[in-house]
mmCIF file of C-alpha atoms in Angstrom:
data_model
loop_
_atom_site.group_PDB
_atom_site.id
_atom_site.type_symbol
_atom_site.label_atom_id
_atom_site.label_comp_id
_atom_site.label_asym_id
_atom_site.label_seq_id
_atom_site.Cartn_x
_atom_site.Cartn_y
_atom_site.Cartn_z
ATOM 1 C CA MET A 1414 -0.057 0.013 -0.041
ATOM 2 C CA PHE A 1415 1.189 3.589 0.677
ATOM 3 C CA GLY A 1416 2.230 3.951 4.271
ATOM 4 C CA TYR A 1417 -0.322 6.524 5.364
ATOM 5 C CA LEU A 1418 -2.295 4.629 7.956
ATOM 6 C CA GLN A 1419 0.064 5.539 10.874
ATOM 7 C CA ILE A 1420 -0.378 6.101 14.649
ATOM 8 C CA ASP A 1421 0.339 9.437 16.499
ATOM 9 C CA LYS A 1422 2.910 8.249 18.924
ATOM 10 C CA ALA A 1423 2.798 11.510 21.082
ATOM 11 C CA GLU A 1424 -0.931 10.589 21.912
ATOM 12 C CA LEU A 1425 -0.497 6.957 22.730
ATOM 13 C CA LYS A 1426 -0.014 5.347 26.090
ATOM 14 C CA VAL A 1427 3.389 3.769 26.555
ATOM 15 C CA ARG A 1428 1.917 0.360 26.852
ATOM 16 C CA GLU A 1429 -0.232 0.879 23.656
ATOM 17 C CA PHE A 1430 2.816 1.960 21.794
ATOM 18 C CA GLU A 1431 4.641 -1.071 22.960
ATOM 19 C CA ALA A 1432 1.706 -3.178 21.763
ATOM 20 C CA TYR A 1433 1.702 -1.561 18.418
ATOM 21 C CA LYS A 1434 5.354 -2.103 18.046
ATOM 22 C CA SER A 1435 4.935 -5.842 18.973
ATOM 23 C CA VAL A 1436 2.421 -6.347 16.198
ATOM 24 C CA TYR A 1437 4.526 -4.476 13.805
ATOM 25 C CA CYS A 1438 7.618 -6.746 14.721
ATOM 26 C CA GLY A 1439 5.308 -9.789 14.608
ATOM 27 C CA LEU A 1440 4.286 -8.929 11.148
ATOM 28 C CA CYS A 1441 7.851 -8.444 10.079
ATOM 29 C CA ARG A 1442 8.737 -11.822 11.486
ATOM 30 C CA GLN A 1443 5.876 -13.417 9.573
ATOM 31 C CA LEU A 1444 6.955 -11.826 6.372
ATOM 32 C CA GLY A 1445 10.406 -13.532 6.859
ATOM 33 C CA ARG A 1446 8.817 -16.853 7.809
ATOM 34 C CA ASP A 1447 6.374 -17.018 4.911
ATOM 35 C CA TYR A 1448 8.351 -15.442 2.089
ATOM 36 C CA SER A 1449 11.893 -14.265 2.637
ATOM 37 C CA VAL A 1450 14.125 -12.252 4.901
ATOM 38 C CA PHE A 1451 14.158 -9.681 2.134
ATOM 39 C CA ALA A 1452 10.303 -9.577 1.892
ATOM 40 C CA ARG A 1453 10.537 -7.833 5.406
ATOM 41 C CA PHE A 1454 11.619 -4.731 3.523
ATOM 42 C CA ALA A 1455 8.055 -4.478 2.107
ATOM 43 C CA LEU A 1456 6.530 -4.146 5.719
ATOM 44 C CA SER A 1457 4.274 -1.084 5.826
ATOM 45 C CA TYR A 1458 2.116 0.802 8.266
ATOM 46 C CA ASP A 1459 -0.905 0.193 6.261
ATOM 47 C CA CYS A 1460 -0.624 -3.613 6.467
ATOM 48 C CA THR A 1461 0.248 -3.231 10.270
ATOM 49 C CA PHE A 1462 -3.030 -1.294 10.534
ATOM 50 C CA TYR A 1463 -4.785 -4.259 8.752
ATOM 51 C CA ALA A 1464 -3.060 -6.851 11.246
ATOM 52 C CA VAL A 1465 -4.080 -4.813 14.355
ATOM 53 C CA THR A 1466 -7.640 -4.457 12.897
ATOM 54 C CA LEU A 1467 -7.924 -8.312 12.299
ATOM 55 C CA MET A 1468 -6.400 -9.143 15.674
ATOM 56 C CA SER A 1469 -8.895 -6.817 17.375
ATOM 57 C CA LEU A 1470 -11.928 -8.067 15.529
ATOM 58 C CA ARG A 1471 -11.053 -11.767 16.070
ATOM 59 C CA ARG A 1472 -9.716 -11.252 19.567
ATOM 60 C CA SER A 1473 -6.651 -13.463 18.474
ATOM 61 C CA CYS A 1474 -3.852 -11.872 20.482
ATOM 62 C CA SER A 1475 -2.931 -14.228 23.296
ATOM 63 C CA GLY A 1476 -0.084 -12.308 24.828
ATOM 64 C CA PHE A 1477 3.389 -11.104 24.195
ATOM 65 C CA ASP A 1478 6.867 -12.754 23.937
ATOM 66 C CA ASP A 1479 10.185 -11.254 24.482
ATOM 67 C CA GLY A 1480 12.684 -11.640 21.619
ATOM 68 C CA ARG A 1481 15.377 -9.877 19.448
ATOM 69 C CA CYS A 1482 15.144 -7.915 16.266
ATOM 70 C CA ARG A 1483 15.843 -10.054 13.222
ATOM 71 C CA PHE A 1484 17.823 -7.155 11.630
ATOM 72 C CA ASN A 1485 19.682 -6.110 14.820
ATOM 73 C CA PRO A 1486 20.141 -9.141 17.213
ATOM 74 C CA LEU A 1487 21.548 -6.746 19.941
ATOM 75 C CA LYS A 1488 18.083 -5.061 19.979
ATOM 76 C CA LYS A 1489 15.344 -6.416 22.351
ATOM 77 C CA CYS A 1490 11.811 -6.369 21.325
ATOM 78 C CA LYS A 1491 8.463 -7.884 21.912
ATOM 79 C CA TYR A 1492 6.296 -9.974 19.564
ATOM 80 C CA ALA A 1493 2.445 -10.122 19.821
ATOM 81 C CA ARG A 1494 1.267 -13.772 19.866
ATOM 82 C CA CYS A 1495 -1.592 -14.440 17.358
ATOM 83 C CA GLY A 1496 -3.557 -17.558 17.668
ATOM 84 C CA ASP A 1497 -4.918 -17.746 13.955
ATOM 85 C CA ASP A 1498 -3.777 -16.496 10.545
ATOM 86 C CA CYS A 1499 -3.988 -12.722 10.947
ATOM 87 C CA TYR A 1500 -0.222 -12.241 10.560
ATOM 88 C CA SER A 1501 -0.272 -14.570 7.601
ATOM 89 C CA ARG A 1502 -3.036 -12.570 5.943
ATOM 90 C CA ALA A 1503 -1.496 -9.364 6.533
ATOM 91 C CA ALA A 1504 1.915 -10.650 5.266
ATOM 92 C CA ALA A 1505 0.130 -11.958 2.085
ATOM 93 C CA LEU A 1506 -1.595 -8.678 1.484
ATOM 94 C CA THR A 1507 1.796 -7.006 1.831
ATOM 95 C CA VAL A 1508 3.563 -8.844 -0.912
ATOM 96 C CA ILE A 1509 0.457 -8.999 -3.136
ATOM 97 C CA THR A 1510 -0.064 -5.201 -3.123
ATOM 98 C CA VAL A 1511 3.656 -4.573 -3.482
ATOM 99 C CA TYR A 1512 3.821 -6.775 -6.541
ATOM 100 C CA TYR A 1513 0.911 -4.983 -8.223
ATOM 101 C CA LYS A 1514 2.398 -1.589 -7.311
ATOM 102 C CA LEU A 1515 5.616 -2.709 -9.075
ATOM 103 C CA LEU A 1516 3.806 -3.498 -12.156
ATOM 104 C CA ASP A 1517 2.133 -0.041 -12.013
ATOM 105 C CA ASP A 1518 5.508 1.699 -11.509
ATOM 106 C CA ILE A 1519 6.930 -0.068 -14.572
ATOM 107 C CA SER A 1520 4.059 0.767 -16.645
ATOM 108 C CA ASP A 1521 4.369 4.541 -15.621
ATOM 109 C CA SER A 1522 8.180 4.768 -16.266
ATOM 110 C CA GLY A 1523 10.607 4.326 -18.998
ATOM 111 C CA PHE A 1524 13.012 1.367 -19.076
ATOM 112 C CA PHE A 1525 16.004 2.949 -17.288
ATOM 113 C CA LYS A 1526 13.901 4.783 -14.690
ATOM 114 C CA SER A 1527 12.268 1.538 -13.813
ATOM 115 C CA LEU A 1528 15.381 -0.678 -13.951
ATOM 116 C CA ALA A 1529 15.569 -1.027 -10.044
ATOM 117 C CA VAL A 1530 11.979 -1.962 -9.946
ATOM 118 C CA ARG A 1531 12.390 -4.544 -12.807
ATOM 119 C CA LEU A 1532 15.287 -6.068 -10.839
ATOM 120 C CA VAL A 1533 13.163 -6.775 -7.666
ATOM 121 C CA LYS A 1534 10.111 -7.754 -9.548
ATOM 122 C CA PRO A 1535 10.935 -11.410 -9.983
ATOM 123 C CA PHE A 1536 11.343 -11.798 -6.246
ATOM 124 C CA PHE A 1537 7.928 -10.329 -5.576
ATOM 125 C CA SER A 1538 6.384 -12.227 -8.463
ATOM 126 C CA HIS A 1539 7.487 -15.556 -6.715
ATOM 127 C CA TRP A 1540 6.270 -14.314 -3.293
ATOM 128 C CA ARG A 1541 3.007 -13.156 -4.807
ATOM 129 C CA LYS A 1542 2.220 -16.535 -6.325
ATOM 130 C CA LYS A 1543 2.960 -18.134 -2.947
ATOM 131 C CA ALA A 1544 0.588 -15.665 -1.204
ATOM 132 C CA ALA A 1545 -2.088 -16.087 -3.927
ATOM 133 C CA GLY A 1546 -2.003 -19.885 -3.431
ATOM 134 C CA ARG A 1547 -2.742 -19.385 0.270
ATOM 135 C CA TYR A 1548 -5.227 -16.564 -0.075
ATOM 136 C CA PRO A 1549 -6.599 -16.485 -3.666
ATOM 137 C CA GLU A 1550 -9.427 -14.186 -2.579
ATOM 138 C CA LEU A 1551 -7.131 -11.482 -1.590
ATOM 139 C CA ASP A 1552 -5.031 -11.763 -4.901
ATOM 140 C CA LYS A 1553 -8.322 -11.737 -6.881
ATOM 141 C CA THR A 1554 -9.536 -8.537 -5.107
ATOM 142 C CA VAL A 1555 -6.344 -6.820 -5.491
ATOM 143 C CA CYS A 1556 -5.720 -7.769 -9.079
ATOM 144 C CA ASP A 1557 -9.171 -7.048 -10.199
ATOM 145 C CA ILE A 1558 -9.626 -3.662 -8.558
ATOM 146 C CA LEU A 1559 -5.921 -2.449 -9.721
ATOM 147 C CA THR A 1560 -6.855 -3.460 -13.157
ATOM 148 C CA ALA A 1561 -10.000 -1.334 -12.928
ATOM 149 C CA GLN A 1562 -7.739 1.509 -11.463
ATOM 150 C CA LEU A 1563 -5.548 1.438 -14.531
ATOM 151 C CA GLU A 1564 -8.600 1.594 -16.853
ATOM 152 C CA VAL A 1565 -9.932 4.676 -15.018
ATOM 153 C CA GLU A 1566 -6.627 6.504 -15.209
ATOM 154 C CA LYS A 1567 -6.590 6.021 -18.933
ATOM 155 C CA LYS A 1568 -9.835 8.165 -19.266
ATOM 156 C CA ASP A 1569 -9.736 11.842 -20.212
ATOM 157 C CA LYS A 1570 -10.021 13.869 -17.109
ATOM 158 C CA PRO A 1571 -11.928 11.485 -14.788
ATOM 159 C CA LEU A 1572 -13.749 12.842 -11.824
ATOM 160 C CA LEU A 1573 -12.138 12.626 -8.410
ATOM 161 C CA ASP A 1574 -14.661 10.175 -7.065
ATOM 162 C CA GLU A 1575 -14.337 8.128 -10.161
ATOM 163 C CA ALA A 1576 -10.524 7.923 -9.931
ATOM 164 C CA ALA A 1577 -10.551 7.033 -6.278
ATOM 165 C CA HIS A 1578 -13.394 4.505 -6.476
ATOM 166 C CA PRO A 1579 -11.262 1.368 -7.442
ATOM 167 C CA THR A 1580 -8.726 1.718 -4.650
ATOM 168 C CA ALA A 1581 -11.594 2.443 -2.326
ATOM 169 C CA CYS A 1582 -13.438 -0.629 -3.277
ATOM 170 C CA MET A 1583 -10.341 -2.782 -2.704
ATOM 171 C CA LEU A 1584 -9.843 -2.045 0.979
ATOM 172 C CA ALA A 1585 -13.709 -2.267 1.308
ATOM 173 C CA GLU A 1586 -13.903 -5.639 0.015
ATOM 174 C CA ILE A 1587 -10.952 -6.760 2.117
ATOM 175 C CA MET A 1588 -12.388 -5.296 5.217
ATOM 176 C CA LYS A 1589 -15.973 -6.567 4.463
ATOM 177 C CA ALA A 1590 -14.641 -10.172 4.408
ATOM 178 C CA GLU A 1591 -13.844 -9.947 8.133
ATOM 179 C CA GLY A 1592 -17.473 -9.241 9.244
ATOM 180 C CA ARG A 1593 -18.962 -11.784 11.521
ATOM 181 C CA SER A 1594 -22.471 -10.718 10.644
ATOM 182 C CA GLU A 1595 -24.239 -9.013 7.699
ATOM 183 C CA SER A 1596 -24.483 -5.732 9.545
ATOM 184 C CA GLU A 1597 -20.920 -5.664 10.569
ATOM 185 C CA SER A 1598 -19.801 -6.525 7.212
ATOM 186 C CA ARG A 1599 -21.635 -3.647 5.873
ATOM 187 C CA VAL A 1600 -20.083 -1.215 8.488
ATOM 188 C CA LEU A 1601 -16.648 -2.747 7.682
ATOM 189 C CA TYR A 1602 -17.275 -2.216 3.974
ATOM 190 C CA GLU A 1603 -18.093 1.504 4.560
ATOM 191 C CA CYS A 1604 -15.120 2.135 6.952
ATOM 192 C CA GLY A 1605 -12.847 0.347 4.358
ATOM 193 C CA TYR A 1606 -14.197 2.236 1.461
ATOM 194 C CA GLN A 1607 -13.633 5.623 3.046
ATOM 195 C CA LEU A 1608 -10.298 4.779 4.268
ATOM 196 C CA GLY A 1609 -9.305 3.332 0.885
ATOM 197 C CA ARG A 1610 -10.541 6.582 -0.733
ATOM 198 C CA TRP A 1611 -8.592 8.530 1.662
ATOM 199 C CA VAL A 1612 -5.419 6.760 1.024
ATOM 200 C CA TYR A 1613 -5.696 6.944 -2.787
ATOM 201 C CA LEU A 1614 -6.336 10.718 -2.533
ATOM 202 C CA MET A 1615 -3.638 11.087 0.062
ATOM 203 C CA ASP A 1616 -1.118 9.561 -2.416
ATOM 204 C CA ALA A 1617 -2.414 11.808 -5.110
ATOM 205 C CA ALA A 1618 -1.960 14.900 -2.969
ATOM 206 C CA ASP A 1619 1.540 13.691 -1.801
ATOM 207 C CA ASP A 1620 2.614 13.156 -5.410
ATOM 208 C CA TYR A 1621 0.888 16.301 -6.985
ATOM 209 C CA GLU A 1622 3.930 18.386 -7.743
ATOM 210 C CA LYS A 1623 5.951 15.523 -9.013
ATOM 211 C CA ASP A 1624 3.175 14.257 -11.245
ATOM 212 C CA LYS A 1625 2.633 17.714 -12.589
ATOM 213 C CA LYS A 1626 6.247 17.982 -13.541
ATOM 214 C CA ARG A 1627 6.468 14.509 -15.131
ATOM 215 C CA GLY A 1628 3.188 14.735 -16.866
ATOM 216 C CA CYS A 1629 1.783 11.643 -14.959
ATOM 217 C CA PHE A 1630 -1.671 10.989 -14.097
ATOM 218 C CA ASN A 1631 -3.120 12.650 -11.053
ATOM 219 C CA PRO A 1632 -6.913 13.407 -10.407
ATOM 220 C CA PHE A 1633 -6.070 16.758 -8.771
ATOM 221 C CA LEU A 1634 -4.528 18.098 -11.989
ATOM 222 C CA TYR A 1635 -7.949 18.301 -13.348
ATOM 223 C CA VAL A 1636 -9.536 20.284 -10.393
ATOM 224 C CA GLU A 1637 -10.087 23.959 -11.205
ATOM 225 C CA THR A 1638 -9.800 26.022 -7.939
ATOM 226 C CA GLU A 1639 -7.732 28.813 -6.719
ATOM 227 C CA ASP A 1640 -7.187 27.187 -3.373
ATOM 228 C CA LEU A 1641 -6.180 23.613 -4.254
ATOM 229 C CA ARG A 1642 -4.497 22.821 -0.774
ATOM 230 C CA GLY A 1643 -7.817 23.847 0.821
ATOM 231 C CA TYR A 1644 -9.824 21.668 -1.519
ATOM 232 C CA MET A 1645 -7.471 18.646 -1.026
ATOM 233 C CA ASN A 1646 -8.068 19.069 2.747
ATOM 234 C CA ALA A 1647 -11.799 19.338 2.460
ATOM 235 C CA VAL A 1648 -12.010 16.291 0.345
ATOM 236 C CA LEU A 1649 -9.652 14.194 2.545
ATOM 237 C CA SER A 1650 -11.366 15.277 5.745
ATOM 238 C CA GLN A 1651 -14.665 14.285 4.310
ATOM 239 C CA SER A 1652 -13.416 10.631 3.819
ATOM 240 C CA LEU A 1653 -11.993 10.561 7.256
ATOM 241 C CA ALA A 1654 -15.125 11.769 8.942
ATOM 242 C CA ARG A 1655 -17.131 9.192 7.206
ATOM 243 C CA ALA A 1656 -14.650 6.452 8.070
ATOM 244 C CA TYR A 1657 -14.827 7.610 11.713
ATOM 245 C CA ASP A 1658 -18.558 7.385 11.711
ATOM 246 C CA ALA A 1659 -18.447 3.898 10.411
ATOM 247 C CA TYR A 1660 -15.711 2.882 12.806
ATOM 248 C CA ASN A 1661 -17.667 4.053 15.773
ATOM 249 C CA LEU A 1662 -20.287 1.353 14.845
ATOM 250 C CA LEU A 1663 -17.917 -1.389 15.306
ATOM 251 C CA THR A 1664 -17.421 -3.476 18.330
ATOM 252 C CA ILE A 1665 -13.613 -3.163 19.059
ATOM 253 C CA TYR A 1666 -12.047 -5.497 21.501
ATOM 254 C CA ASP A 1667 -8.206 -5.743 21.748
ATOM 255 C CA PHE A 1668 -6.121 -2.706 20.768
ATOM 256 C CA LYS A 1669 -9.064 -0.275 20.864
ATOM 257 C CA GLY A 1670 -6.715 2.381 22.141
ATOM 258 C CA ILE A 1671 -4.286 1.938 19.307
ATOM 259 C CA LEU A 1672 -7.159 1.978 16.594
ATOM 260 C CA ASP A 1673 -8.757 4.989 18.203
ATOM 261 C CA ASN A 1674 -5.452 6.825 18.226
ATOM 262 C CA MET A 1675 -4.929 6.020 14.494
ATOM 263 C CA ILE A 1676 -8.243 7.224 13.240
ATOM 264 C CA THR A 1677 -8.720 10.122 15.552
ATOM 265 C CA TYR A 1678 -4.952 11.408 15.720
ATOM 266 C CA GLY A 1679 -2.593 9.504 13.430
ATOM 267 C CA PHE A 1680 -4.448 9.765 10.007
ATOM 268 C CA PRO A 1681 -5.203 13.517 10.517
ATOM 269 C CA LEU A 1682 -1.661 14.163 11.666
ATOM 270 C CA LYS A 1683 -0.432 12.396 8.456
ATOM 271 C CA GLN A 1684 -2.831 14.451 6.298
ATOM 272 C CA ASN A 1685 -1.640 17.702 7.823
ATOM 273 C CA SER A 1686 1.931 16.612 7.222
ATOM 274 C CA VAL A 1687 1.355 16.008 3.640
ATOM 275 C CA LEU A 1688 -0.678 19.122 2.956
ATOM 276 C CA SER A 1689 1.808 21.393 4.842
ATOM 277 C CA VAL A 1690 3.831 21.136 1.759
ATOM 278 C CA PRO A 1691 2.762 24.066 -0.562
ATOM 279 C CA GLN A 1692 0.856 22.825 -3.661
ATOM 280 C CA GLY A 1693 1.427 24.721 -6.796
ATOM 281 C CA GLY A 1694 3.649 27.189 -5.003
ATOM 282 C CA LYS A 1695 0.976 28.335 -2.716
ATOM 283 C CA LYS A 1696 1.100 28.320 0.977
#
């Protein structure tokens, strides 16, 4: 994914931050176990959010183990124990999304600019096939929707909502699958849709100047307004507000303090950080 679904460390209790790190480290270790030590470099905050959400909804965390960092054996860390496949699902989603993101990067760049991406693609291709074998529904969801995303971006000046819809649907379908009832599935779909929309538009806002210079697709390039940064903020805040409303309808068990922190403080903080960079030369 994109790395925008982060915590606000300053607003977390110490024990909650330690618990968050233990899930982050647990997912890192799972990537190494399921795929390769090098797959750990694909670890993202977004898939950590997915792992925390799964473990909370399923109540699958059974405690914490002391250990040492796989990259730095001198560093002590904790690992959150998981009684089911939450880590494995999050690890699979990690390598699947990175693989398709690499394909997108290759298609958007020339041969030499994408040379580094082409060199790592075979590794992720192998890991993605392995992940798809374990979780074919995850691979199909990501593949189908990213294909739809590419089709939308080929259109002449697509509307903002039209451009964000495929990626929003991807996270919506992934979250919906975790519902334990029809009503919970609907709520998870709405929450996932709004967060997916927010992530896509955050990435577009973050890359606006770069895409403008390179002539790459960016939905905000087709928006006509004198205050583009203000418009971006309004659009992004709308999605966060709707995601927050849906989130409040969920029954959150474990890690509630962490998830509350992310949607209340972490995501808005990241949004403010991205939009603090002047767009189009304006402050």
